[in-house]
Amino acid sequence: MTKSNFYGMTLLLAVWVQSTVLGQSGSGGTYYDTPFIQEYAIINTKDLSGLSQQSLASNRSSYVQVLENNQLLHPAGAQFQVWGTLASDQTYLPMAAKKVQAIDSYQGEIVYLDDKSVFANAWAGTLFLKHQLPAARIFEGGSNFDFLISDGKQLQYLSPDTEEVVKLSAPQEILAIQYDPIQEKFWVLSPSKLFQFDQRGKKLIEVASGKNLTSIAFYSPKNELIIGSDSGYFTFDIASKTQSPLVTKIPWTDINVVDTKDDQIWFGTSKGAFALNPDGEISYYFLERWLPGEDVLDISFGKDEVFLLTDKGLSTIVQKEMTLAEKAEYFDEYTQKYHLRNGFNSTLNLYTPGKIETGRLDDSDNDGLWTSMYLASQGFKYAVTKDPETLVQIKQSLMAMDRLFTVNPVDGFPSRSFERSGYIEKLSDPDRWQHAPDPEWDWKSTTSSDEVIGHVFVYAVLAELVEDDWVKNKSIELIDTLMTHIVDNDMYLIDFDGKPTLWGKWNPDYVNNFPIQVGDRKLNSSNIVSMLQTAYHFTGKEKFKEKAFELMDEYGYLENLMRPMEIIGQAGDGSDSYSQMLSEAWNHSDDEMYFVGYWGLYRYAFNEELKAKFKESIVDHWQAERPEKDGLWDIMTALVQPEKFDLEESIWFLQKHPIDLINWSVQNSHRKDLQILEPNFRRQTTSQVLPPSETRVARHNANRFGLDSNGNGRSIYSPGDIWLLPYWMGRYLEVIQ
């Protein structure tokens, strides 16, 4: 939400929910880039309602098959961000004649259970064990190519070493079988009992019980069984023969299937899948970023993949080893390929959900702001790498920023956006568009304060860090042009109609009209001092310095900007309705404006005394923001306090951020593992923020505690401002090496 979005807006700041503050000591230092696991999904769709466990299997080469109505299917046509289908698998001609009733992964290969035998095409087809259960649909392999199979009522043990028939009836319906390679035992699960299979005694020995049991897996790191049910799971310690209480603090308790991979435990539920990691953290996979359907029916593992079979198709969760530098390279290329419109950093809107090929780059209220943040990332990148291709891109986007000033007839006024003429009715907010003096172009008016602070921020970064005469001189020229317009117009941004824009107001009559607890009083004071300092630093013009000191000394702007965040809140009943509207809730767009402005506020402070005060104000704000674990806010804080800025949380944000930036719908409010807070001013919904991989794709001006959103796959946000800015700023500040 931006300052221009007047109606329905919730704004400004108050005390953070104190119980959630992360602690008072942040970690500073430097992160040395090492590989981590980056996950993303490849989706194949098909209506598969009615399938169950043992409908999915894969081999050591990650070849995967799905079994539906005795027929084998495999993925076709899918790649990252391009959905495919499941097609008939005709790889082996004789398979079409087989009545395959279950499939499984065994010793790195796919094995099959039909109405007559257990067999495989691997091992030169030598695995072939006949059985006597024509309706068999459950099977599990032992250590030596021996298998235990069931039709749900009876069990039969098959071994290549003996012709003895070990067959018995089960006291209850058989749901699943699990082999334990440490004890070399088969375990058998019914809806209410866990049994040990005694081959010699030809019997089942009851060892544990529960209600509405559904699935079983062996977890070797703890030598235990994981038993799923429709209301959670419990563990069975094999050595002590004890079972744990039911575990219900998990994302969803209606468990269909459980499986293990190394030290992870994976669960498929009726509302997505989740993995329990060895550190106790949970990774949740739900809705279209990760799955084609909600109901996860079966799980299998490839070499570097996790396959999740759902009622609407197959998801391949690719687990790719990657460094942050490699992720940055991917996002740099992706931004240039999909998100640059006339040099602007833009959203790609999709006219068919999820389909990139239907995308169109559209204007936005904040073309200037989003481009400022992307362009700043490229400025930091060039300062670190001196890459000539990055300099080319800097010039392209800086030309777009420059043209925001020249496309309209108002001296020193930056347009929101511009577009070729003749399309106003198809653009966002048609009533804000004006015809340019050049009949080939139209431009968007009503520019907001969040764009203005973005302009000054990026021009300062480029002027200081990019060793190119045109870039440096153009950036300084634009700082001078914009700030001269504001100063000459009595601290207002004046539009084509001769009136201030709705939010372009830094005059004391406006700023000091707010009660001290209304955030705009603090914000506007902080931003304008930052901008005037920046203008003076690069132009040397005394008018900017004089105006800044006038505002600080005579109009209380220093006091305003130093006001601690703990007193920022709602205006109160005695305040005017405008102030009350502006302080209904914490506004994260304002956080973005503060932090973007902190570059100029701290770096170009007029003197050391002010610099120390500004650091105090910035750190105070950061303390309020810490629970969000926003990588940009943390890394910007390293500018003023490199020894204490939450380095670990910064890296967590960068690593956990998805590379699929399609604005899919997400849901988390149903989760049973979250501690939900009472409604509060901050609109913090949970005690701990969820990782970016589990929440909506959002820019830094959004509430990172939002649990649900209805993106519906209709757009793709640019990584240029979301990810590349914190990464490359971190590289420039040398907190990421």
XYZ file of C-alpha atoms in Angstrom:
737
model
C 0.000 0.000 0.000
C 1.413 3.414 -0.905
C 0.716 6.928 0.254
C -1.359 7.466 -2.871
C -3.804 4.730 -1.914
C -5.983 7.005 0.199
C -9.119 4.983 0.658
C -9.098 1.980 2.921
C -5.562 2.824 3.986
C -4.273 1.787 7.379
C -1.365 3.789 8.555
C 1.386 4.395 10.919
C 3.034 3.208 13.944
C 2.714 2.121 17.567
C 4.280 -0.032 20.200
C 5.374 -3.425 18.929
C 3.795 -6.342 20.721
C 6.388 -6.588 23.472
C 6.082 -10.307 24.043
C 7.462 -11.015 20.569
C 10.637 -8.942 20.534
C 13.489 -11.229 19.589
C 15.808 -10.193 22.370
C 18.006 -7.197 22.754
C 21.257 -8.413 21.265
C 21.659 -8.676 17.517
C 24.503 -10.494 15.778
C 26.846 -8.520 13.577
C 29.860 -9.554 11.570
C 30.108 -11.055 8.108
C 28.409 -13.991 6.409
C 30.693 -15.969 4.105
C 28.543 -17.372 1.339
C 28.130 -21.137 1.466
C 25.705 -23.427 -0.377
C 22.211 -23.926 1.001
C 19.188 -25.816 -0.300
C 16.944 -23.706 -2.526
C 13.555 -25.298 -3.133
C 11.095 -24.746 -5.948
C 8.227 -26.741 -7.433
C 7.600 -28.246 -10.848
C 3.914 -29.033 -11.318
C 2.102 -31.629 -13.445
C -1.688 -31.577 -13.262
C -4.368 -34.252 -13.562
C -7.507 -35.060 -11.605
C -6.404 -37.938 -9.399
C -9.137 -38.043 -6.791
C -9.394 -41.411 -5.103
C -5.744 -42.441 -5.203
C -3.962 -43.534 -2.037
C -0.575 -44.600 -0.714
C 1.561 -46.713 -3.058
C 0.331 -44.813 -6.103
C 3.706 -43.064 -6.474
C 7.281 -44.281 -6.876
C 10.631 -43.069 -8.185
C 14.093 -44.500 -8.825
C 17.668 -43.392 -8.112
C 17.669 -41.326 -11.323
C 14.522 -39.453 -10.217
C 12.388 -41.144 -12.825
C 8.901 -41.010 -11.318
C 5.662 -42.870 -12.028
C 2.075 -42.482 -10.873
C -0.397 -45.359 -10.788
C -4.030 -44.660 -11.651
C -6.607 -47.361 -12.414
C -3.885 -49.973 -13.018
C -2.188 -47.697 -15.561
C 1.188 -46.004 -15.210
C 1.598 -42.280 -15.818
C 4.639 -40.009 -15.869
C 5.214 -36.227 -15.986
C 5.073 -34.488 -19.328
C 5.781 -30.915 -20.439
C 6.510 -29.270 -17.098
C 9.363 -27.001 -16.119
C 9.829 -24.331 -13.496
C 6.863 -21.895 -13.671
C 5.398 -23.839 -16.616
C 2.831 -26.447 -15.582
C 2.622 -29.750 -17.421
C 0.395 -32.824 -17.324
C 0.604 -36.517 -16.462
C 0.675 -38.708 -19.560
C 0.509 -42.458 -20.147
C 3.889 -44.084 -19.557
C 4.590 -46.404 -22.496
C 8.298 -46.847 -21.834
C 8.044 -50.631 -21.394
C 5.701 -52.292 -23.889
C 4.731 -55.298 -21.684
C 3.615 -53.052 -18.826
C 0.396 -52.161 -20.618
C -0.835 -55.718 -20.172
C -0.028 -55.850 -16.473
C -2.730 -55.250 -13.880
C -0.500 -53.184 -11.622
C -2.185 -52.561 -8.260
C 0.598 -50.790 -6.308
C 4.051 -49.343 -6.931
C 6.913 -48.567 -4.581
C 10.541 -47.485 -4.465
C 12.943 -50.237 -3.426
C 16.749 -50.055 -3.290
C 16.773 -47.133 -5.702
C 14.453 -48.702 -8.278
C 10.711 -48.910 -8.967
C 8.993 -52.186 -8.144
C 5.470 -53.256 -9.034
C 2.736 -55.347 -7.430
C 0.151 -56.806 -9.782
C -2.505 -59.463 -9.319
C 0.023 -62.279 -9.688
C 3.484 -61.143 -8.600
C 5.975 -58.618 -7.298
C 8.362 -57.698 -10.105
C 10.645 -55.025 -11.510
C 12.170 -54.013 -14.806
C 15.428 -53.229 -13.008
C 18.039 -55.873 -12.200
C 17.506 -57.242 -15.714
C 13.997 -58.273 -14.693
C 15.275 -60.935 -12.272
C 12.997 -59.788 -9.452
C 9.840 -61.855 -9.956
C 7.996 -63.297 -6.965
C 4.595 -64.901 -7.476
C 1.952 -64.488 -4.779
C -1.502 -65.870 -3.886
C -3.417 -62.637 -3.141
C -5.056 -61.510 -6.406
C -6.417 -58.339 -4.780
C -3.084 -57.366 -3.170
C -2.572 -53.576 -3.075
C -0.044 -53.031 -0.271
C 3.560 -54.243 -0.235
C 6.928 -53.505 1.298
C 10.415 -54.807 0.570
C 12.865 -56.197 3.116
C 16.674 -56.310 3.015
C 17.133 -59.254 0.664
C 14.521 -58.827 -2.075
C 11.903 -60.323 0.213
C 8.481 -58.701 0.404
C 5.453 -58.614 2.656
C 2.209 -58.003 0.757
C -1.449 -57.555 1.736
C -4.880 -57.230 0.210
C -6.091 -55.483 3.360
C -7.361 -58.678 4.938
C -4.509 -61.160 4.563
C -0.741 -61.036 4.566
C 1.727 -63.079 2.545
C 5.504 -63.118 2.916
C 7.523 -63.632 -0.280
C 11.210 -64.509 -0.466
C 13.499 -65.646 -3.288
C 15.282 -67.902 -0.782
C 12.372 -70.160 0.084
C 9.246 -71.574 -1.455
C 7.542 -71.809 1.921
C 4.247 -69.941 1.919
C 3.904 -67.707 4.973
C 0.346 -66.480 4.862
C -2.007 -65.309 7.586
C -5.221 -63.431 8.128
C -5.097 -60.102 9.890
C -7.251 -59.339 12.942
C -8.006 -55.899 11.511
C -7.881 -54.162 8.137
C -4.311 -53.668 6.975
C -3.504 -50.084 5.951
C 0.270 -50.017 5.537
C 3.460 -52.022 5.974
C 6.884 -50.664 6.937
C 10.245 -52.427 6.955
C 12.791 -51.596 9.645
C 16.323 -52.289 8.325
C 18.026 -51.907 11.717
C 15.993 -54.584 13.523
C 15.223 -56.316 10.195
C 11.524 -56.460 10.981
C 8.277 -55.707 9.186
C 5.720 -53.530 10.978
C 2.045 -53.660 10.049
C -0.505 -50.914 10.647
C -4.267 -51.170 11.054
C -6.716 -48.328 11.851
C -6.158 -48.804 15.589
C -3.157 -51.103 16.099
C 0.534 -51.359 15.328
C 1.817 -54.920 14.910
C 5.185 -56.557 14.545
C 5.164 -59.265 11.864
C 6.594 -62.539 13.188
C 7.582 -64.553 10.145
C 8.620 -67.663 11.997
C 5.579 -67.757 14.192
C 3.363 -66.694 11.337
C 1.590 -64.148 13.475
C 1.160 -60.449 14.226
C 2.236 -59.163 17.633
C 0.454 -56.054 18.859
C 2.900 -53.419 20.172
C 0.991 -50.098 20.161
C -2.451 -48.634 19.594
C -4.185 -45.438 18.596
C -7.264 -44.016 16.919
C -7.911 -43.591 13.218
C -4.352 -44.453 12.242
C -3.417 -43.877 8.615
C 0.290 -44.313 7.869
C 3.686 -45.456 9.130
C 7.363 -44.734 8.456
C 10.669 -45.790 9.976
C 12.926 -42.970 11.186
C 16.470 -44.288 11.470
C 18.176 -41.349 13.301
C 16.122 -42.155 16.413
C 15.354 -45.818 15.713
C 11.635 -45.181 15.935
C 8.443 -45.453 13.954
C 6.348 -42.439 13.017
C 2.620 -43.250 13.098
C 0.205 -40.880 11.389
C -3.500 -40.499 12.154
C -6.362 -38.178 11.277
C -5.612 -36.085 14.376
C -1.807 -35.897 14.493
C 1.026 -38.394 14.892
C 2.920 -40.269 17.589
C 6.257 -42.046 17.709
C 7.031 -45.605 18.758
C 10.483 -46.172 20.249
C 11.503 -49.602 19.043
C 14.133 -50.278 21.700
C 11.962 -49.396 24.696
C 8.664 -50.369 23.022
C 7.022 -47.136 24.189
C 4.878 -44.707 22.291
C 4.809 -40.926 22.685
C 1.739 -38.783 23.302
C -0.078 -37.629 20.192
C 1.678 -34.670 18.525
C -0.822 -32.069 17.324
C 1.223 -28.871 17.104
C 1.781 -29.292 13.385
C 0.366 -27.383 10.401
C -2.476 -29.834 9.832
C -3.319 -32.955 11.799
C -5.311 -34.950 9.219
C -2.371 -37.039 7.992
C -2.679 -39.218 4.902
C 0.903 -40.416 4.554
C 4.250 -40.146 6.298
C 7.727 -40.897 4.939
C 11.313 -40.126 5.860
C 14.321 -38.834 3.941
C 17.650 -38.796 5.770
C 16.973 -36.703 8.896
C 13.688 -35.203 7.670
C 10.191 -36.538 8.325
C 7.649 -35.699 5.605
C 3.891 -35.670 6.105
C 1.154 -35.523 3.491
C -2.159 -34.195 4.783
C -5.558 -33.131 3.510
C -4.215 -29.554 3.564
C -0.795 -29.777 2.006
C 2.499 -31.291 3.071
C 5.051 -30.411 5.678
C 8.541 -31.533 6.612
C 9.776 -31.804 10.183
C 13.440 -30.800 10.164
C 16.017 -32.090 12.657
C 16.281 -28.655 14.315
C 12.564 -28.825 15.108
C 11.543 -26.277 12.485
C 8.652 -27.087 10.163
C 8.596 -26.378 6.427
C 5.060 -26.144 5.042
C 4.027 -26.665 1.418
C 0.515 -25.628 0.461
C -1.384 -24.270 -2.543
C -0.079 -23.485 -5.992
C 3.418 -22.240 -5.239
C 4.100 -25.803 -4.149
C 1.178 -28.090 -5.025
C -1.480 -28.520 -7.726
C -3.993 -29.820 -5.154
C -4.589 -29.604 -1.416
C -4.901 -33.308 -0.575
C -1.446 -34.962 -0.507
C -1.891 -38.680 -1.074
C 1.604 -40.132 -1.363
C 5.282 -39.176 -1.083
C 8.408 -40.400 -2.817
C 12.011 -39.210 -2.996
C 14.382 -38.739 -5.902
C 18.059 -37.841 -5.964
C 17.487 -34.133 -5.264
C 13.695 -34.050 -5.298
C 10.686 -34.769 -3.180
C 7.653 -35.984 -5.131
C 4.250 -35.153 -3.666
C 1.188 -36.791 -5.214
C -2.009 -34.779 -4.755
C -5.627 -35.126 -5.774
C -4.951 -32.681 -8.631
C -1.583 -33.895 -9.869
C 2.072 -34.292 -9.033
C 4.454 -31.774 -7.498
C 8.196 -32.172 -7.762
C 9.894 -30.191 -4.998
C 13.365 -29.624 -6.402
C 16.022 -29.224 -3.715
C 18.910 -27.510 -5.460
C 22.162 -26.617 -3.759
C 22.807 -22.929 -4.361
C 24.774 -20.012 -2.945
C 23.394 -16.527 -2.444
C 25.682 -15.350 -5.252
C 24.104 -17.901 -7.601
C 20.624 -16.874 -6.476
C 21.536 -13.243 -7.164
C 22.743 -14.152 -10.648
C 19.459 -15.919 -11.334
C 17.382 -12.987 -10.052
C 19.487 -10.448 -11.970
C 18.838 -12.314 -15.215
C 15.181 -12.886 -14.355
C 14.606 -9.194 -13.665
C 16.123 -8.142 -16.962
C 14.223 -10.816 -18.874
C 10.738 -10.326 -17.411
C 10.448 -7.097 -15.452
C 11.913 -4.119 -17.326
C 9.417 -1.794 -19.030
C 10.864 1.343 -20.613
C 13.708 0.851 -18.143
C 11.334 0.677 -15.157
C 11.325 -2.194 -12.661
C 7.776 -3.486 -13.180
C 5.321 -6.190 -12.207
C 4.399 -8.703 -14.900
C 0.605 -9.106 -14.806
C -0.663 -12.468 -16.023
C -3.927 -12.657 -17.916
C -4.092 -16.420 -17.438
C -3.195 -17.372 -13.848
C 0.307 -18.753 -13.525
C 1.144 -18.556 -17.242
C 4.118 -16.293 -17.915
C 3.475 -16.287 -21.640
C 0.252 -14.322 -21.046
C 2.039 -11.603 -19.078
C 2.008 -7.866 -19.752
C 4.224 -5.271 -18.110
C 1.910 -2.618 -16.707
C 2.475 0.771 -15.144
C 2.054 1.292 -11.429
C 1.666 4.162 -8.992
C 5.228 3.587 -7.931
C 7.247 3.013 -11.071
C 9.688 5.562 -9.676
C 9.990 3.899 -6.258
C 10.308 0.281 -7.418
C 12.823 1.348 -10.039
C 14.737 3.377 -7.445
C 15.122 0.287 -5.287
C 16.155 -1.935 -8.202
C 18.495 0.692 -9.590
C 20.102 1.118 -6.173
C 20.747 -2.632 -6.098
C 22.567 -2.301 -9.410
C 24.536 0.637 -8.084
C 25.705 -1.471 -5.137
C 26.425 -4.355 -7.495
C 28.559 -2.191 -9.749
C 30.459 -0.792 -6.776
C 31.326 -4.378 -5.786
C 31.887 -6.024 -9.181
C 32.658 -3.228 -11.700
C 30.691 -5.364 -14.163
C 30.300 -3.426 -17.457
C 26.935 -5.053 -18.234
C 25.607 -3.788 -14.917
C 26.688 -0.267 -15.876
C 24.713 -0.596 -19.116
C 21.587 -1.516 -17.127
C 22.171 1.337 -14.693
C 22.180 3.785 -17.573
C 19.009 2.313 -19.064
C 17.039 2.622 -15.836
C 18.526 6.006 -14.943
C 17.341 7.294 -18.320
C 13.833 6.163 -17.382
C 14.079 7.961 -14.038
C 15.359 11.100 -15.774
C 12.485 11.032 -18.223
C 9.984 11.064 -15.375
C 11.050 14.713 -14.972
C 11.204 15.702 -18.638
C 8.068 14.023 -20.009
C 5.816 16.450 -18.110
C 5.732 20.300 -18.319
C 6.269 20.972 -14.573
C 9.808 22.033 -13.619
C 11.412 19.646 -11.164
C 8.345 17.421 -10.824
C 8.850 13.643 -11.219
C 5.936 11.882 -12.881
C 4.675 8.653 -11.412
C 5.085 6.943 -14.764
C 4.873 7.479 -18.507
C 3.529 5.495 -21.445
C 3.019 5.900 -25.169
C -0.101 7.881 -25.980
C -3.450 6.357 -26.798
C -3.700 3.850 -23.935
C -4.838 5.901 -20.950
C -8.099 4.004 -20.520
C -6.170 0.734 -20.290
C -3.684 1.980 -17.702
C -3.994 2.045 -13.922
C -5.962 5.009 -12.506
C -6.871 6.612 -15.861
C -7.974 9.846 -14.166
C -4.409 10.516 -13.033
C -2.929 10.484 -16.511
C -2.145 13.619 -18.498
C -1.094 14.245 -22.090
C 2.563 15.160 -22.456
C 3.825 18.096 -24.568
C 5.194 15.395 -26.864
C 2.034 13.957 -28.507
C 3.610 10.497 -28.581
C 3.513 10.199 -24.787
C 1.285 10.476 -21.720
C 2.397 10.812 -18.109
C 0.966 10.018 -14.696
C 0.536 12.774 -12.108
C -0.135 12.938 -8.305
C 3.345 11.715 -7.372
C 3.654 10.537 -3.769
C 6.200 11.109 -1.015
C 7.278 7.466 -1.051
C 8.445 7.916 -4.628
C 10.268 11.142 -3.798
C 12.352 9.569 -1.028
C 13.126 6.688 -3.399
C 14.382 9.141 -6.036
C 16.749 10.889 -3.642
C 18.006 7.578 -2.204
C 18.991 6.060 -5.527
C 20.554 9.192 -6.952
C 22.747 9.413 -3.865
C 23.809 5.770 -4.220
C 24.661 6.242 -7.893
C 26.395 9.591 -7.419
C 28.592 8.228 -4.655
C 29.322 4.689 -5.787
C 29.237 4.466 -9.591
C 32.432 5.673 -11.232
C 30.927 6.937 -14.457
C 30.773 10.630 -15.305
C 27.351 10.579 -16.954
C 25.755 8.521 -14.178
C 27.315 10.648 -11.454
C 26.494 13.998 -13.060
C 22.956 12.999 -14.036
C 22.233 11.708 -10.517
C 23.438 14.934 -8.898
C 21.466 16.971 -11.414
C 18.274 15.081 -10.543
C 18.821 15.510 -6.789
C 19.260 19.243 -7.341
C 16.264 19.474 -9.664
C 13.871 17.658 -7.333
C 14.966 19.309 -4.106
C 15.008 22.767 -5.672
C 11.398 22.219 -6.721
C 10.444 21.303 -3.142
C 12.339 24.126 -1.456
C 11.177 26.746 -3.956
C 7.572 25.631 -3.441
C 7.578 26.088 0.334
C 8.268 22.395 1.030
C 5.502 21.043 -1.171
C 5.516 18.892 -4.295
C 3.412 20.914 -6.773
C 1.539 19.063 -9.510
C 0.438 20.242 -12.967
C -2.632 21.899 -11.453
C -0.551 24.160 -9.231
C -1.593 22.285 -6.067
C 0.399 20.013 -3.751
C -0.033 16.321 -4.332
C -1.909 14.441 -1.639
C 1.222 13.170 0.100
C 3.956 15.485 -1.205
C 3.918 17.764 1.835
C 6.833 18.546 4.152
C 5.776 22.075 5.187
C 5.581 22.638 8.990
C 1.948 23.719 8.728
C 1.180 20.202 7.508
C 3.724 18.142 9.423
C 3.284 19.711 12.857
C -0.468 19.713 12.573
C -0.441 16.030 13.532
C -0.407 14.936 17.179
C 3.026 13.735 18.222
C 1.904 10.095 18.337
C 0.798 10.122 14.675
C 3.581 8.621 12.608
C 3.437 11.082 9.691
C 4.862 13.789 11.933
C 7.972 11.712 12.633
C 8.186 10.203 9.140
C 7.944 13.390 7.112
C 10.458 15.107 9.374
C 12.914 12.231 9.018
C 12.521 12.047 5.243
C 12.868 15.742 4.487
C 15.974 16.158 6.659
C 17.491 13.143 4.882
C 16.706 14.596 1.471
C 18.022 18.082 2.279
C 21.236 16.644 3.707
C 21.677 14.555 0.563
C 21.097 17.563 -1.679
C 23.628 19.654 0.225
C 26.205 16.831 0.262
C 26.215 16.478 -3.519
C 25.484 20.038 -4.684
C 27.091 22.109 -1.952
C 24.209 24.579 -2.173
C 23.689 26.366 1.118
C 19.928 26.712 0.624
C 19.478 23.012 1.322
C 21.549 23.098 4.493
C 19.867 26.273 5.712
C 16.412 24.855 5.130
C 17.271 21.653 6.974
C 18.513 23.510 10.052
C 15.520 25.841 9.917
C 13.179 22.863 10.019
C 15.135 21.131 12.771
C 15.817 24.138 14.976
C 12.790 26.377 14.464
C 10.043 23.881 13.669
C 11.012 20.916 15.810
C 11.801 18.463 13.009
C 14.797 17.102 14.921
C 12.581 16.457 17.913
C 9.966 14.935 15.616
C 12.337 12.482 13.970
C 13.986 11.546 17.261
C 10.667 10.674 18.872
C 10.877 6.988 19.900
C 8.736 4.420 18.170
C 7.227 3.304 21.456
C 4.980 6.383 21.582
C 3.799 6.138 17.965
C 0.224 4.928 17.874
C -3.349 5.988 17.353
C -4.233 9.680 17.390
C -6.965 9.393 20.005
C -10.593 10.458 20.135
C -9.799 14.122 20.588
C -7.882 14.359 17.307
C -9.277 15.329 13.937
C -10.678 12.604 11.715
C -7.756 12.867 9.270
C -5.218 12.120 12.020
C -7.367 9.248 13.255
C -7.549 7.806 9.750
C -3.774 8.045 9.402
C -3.182 6.134 12.612
C -5.634 3.260 12.474
C -2.793 0.745 12.331
C 0.916 0.360 11.633
C 1.733 1.208 8.019
C 4.573 -0.781 6.502
C 4.851 1.591 3.539
C 6.064 4.114 6.082
C 8.685 1.647 7.311
C 9.953 1.436 3.754
C 10.096 5.232 3.475
C 11.960 5.542 6.773
C 14.604 2.969 5.915
C 15.155 4.152 2.345
C 15.645 7.621 3.830
C 18.108 6.402 6.449
C 20.856 6.173 3.813
C 20.900 9.953 3.444
C 19.940 10.703 7.036
C 22.948 8.909 8.496
C 25.537 8.837 5.723
C 25.349 12.540 4.874
C 24.657 13.953 8.351
C 25.803 17.566 8.663
C 27.969 16.825 11.702
C 28.998 14.062 14.087
C 26.567 15.175 16.787
C 23.628 14.827 14.423
C 25.016 11.564 13.087
C 24.992 10.094 16.585
C 21.399 11.227 17.119
C 20.303 9.831 13.783
C 21.920 6.496 14.610
C 19.940 6.424 17.850
C 16.696 7.021 15.930
C 17.494 4.392 13.292
C 18.410 1.728 15.850
C 15.242 2.518 17.807
C 13.174 1.898 14.677
C 15.095 -1.285 13.890
C 14.367 -2.639 17.359
C 10.644 -2.281 16.603
C 11.057 -4.001 13.235
C 13.191 -6.948 14.329
C 10.369 -9.513 14.731
C 9.585 -9.210 10.997
C 13.065 -10.487 10.081
C 12.996 -8.307 6.975
C 16.368 -8.690 5.283
C 16.375 -5.142 3.921
C 15.703 -3.472 7.261
C 18.349 -5.582 8.985
C 21.004 -4.961 6.340
C 20.218 -1.241 6.197
C 20.764 -1.190 9.954
C 24.267 -2.562 9.315
C 24.980 0.838 7.750
C 24.900 2.428 11.206
C 25.589 -0.562 13.454
C 27.536 -3.305 11.651
C 28.378 -5.001 14.929
C 24.707 -5.533 15.858
C 22.108 -5.891 13.138
C 20.661 -9.439 13.055
C 22.959 -10.951 10.450
C 21.506 -14.442 10.915
C 17.961 -13.195 10.241
C 19.152 -11.322 7.139
C 20.608 -14.484 5.653
C 17.513 -16.446 6.689
C 15.384 -13.972 4.697
C 17.604 -14.186 1.602
C 17.887 -17.972 1.674
C 14.266 -18.717 2.516
C 12.810 -16.336 -0.066
C 11.184 -18.327 -2.886
C 12.520 -18.016 -6.414
C 8.969 -18.490 -7.713
C 7.673 -14.911 -7.447
C 4.261 -15.610 -8.991
C 1.691 -14.062 -6.671
C -0.036 -17.318 -5.810
C -2.706 -17.481 -3.142
C -1.449 -18.601 0.255
C -3.217 -19.796 3.397
C -1.787 -20.225 6.863
C -4.560 -19.123 9.208
C -5.812 -22.723 9.533
C -2.478 -24.015 10.819
C -2.399 -25.699 14.200
C 1.313 -25.095 14.831
C 1.029 -21.294 15.025
C 0.538 -19.193 18.131
C -2.149 -16.732 17.058
C -2.113 -13.367 18.824
C -5.045 -11.180 19.738
C -5.779 -8.343 17.267
C -3.300 -5.513 17.833
C -2.212 -2.162 16.430
C 0.737 -3.691 14.656
C -1.466 -6.328 13.004
C 1.026 -8.955 14.042
C -0.896 -12.193 13.749
C 1.538 -14.750 15.163
C 4.234 -14.909 17.811
C 6.884 -15.703 15.199
C 7.019 -14.608 11.581
C 6.772 -17.365 8.969
C 9.533 -17.784 6.374
C 9.006 -16.049 3.005
C 8.675 -19.452 1.344
C 5.356 -19.977 3.166
C 3.790 -16.524 2.827
C 2.684 -14.337 -0.056
C 5.273 -12.759 -2.307
C 5.438 -9.232 -0.941
C 7.462 -6.102 -1.298
C 9.079 -4.564 1.743
C 6.106 -2.242 2.284
C 3.828 -5.155 3.217
C 3.020 -6.739 6.571
C 5.177 -9.835 6.772
C 2.830 -11.274 9.392
C -0.009 -11.594 6.882
C -1.163 -15.217 6.893
C -3.492 -15.451 3.903
C -3.787 -13.757 0.516
C -5.745 -14.262 -2.684
C -3.120 -13.623 -5.343
C -4.588 -16.312 -7.607
C -1.420 -16.419 -9.724
C -2.307 -13.196 -11.535
C 1.056 -11.420 -11.362
C 4.787 -11.846 -10.887
C 6.599 -9.394 -8.640
C 10.109 -8.339 -9.557
C 13.035 -9.594 -7.482
C 14.786 -6.332 -8.361
C 13.502 -4.454 -5.310
C 12.447 -7.396 -3.120
C 15.635 -9.479 -3.105
C 18.438 -7.861 -5.085
C 18.486 -4.650 -3.046
C 19.177 -6.273 0.358
C 21.620 -8.735 -1.195
C 23.741 -6.229 -3.089
C 23.610 -3.690 -0.271
C 24.865 -6.455 2.004
C 27.672 -7.176 -0.433
C 28.611 -3.489 -0.598
C 28.580 -3.127 3.195
C 30.693 -6.314 3.337
C 28.335 -8.106 5.687
C 27.941 -10.702 2.918
C 31.133 -11.947 1.292
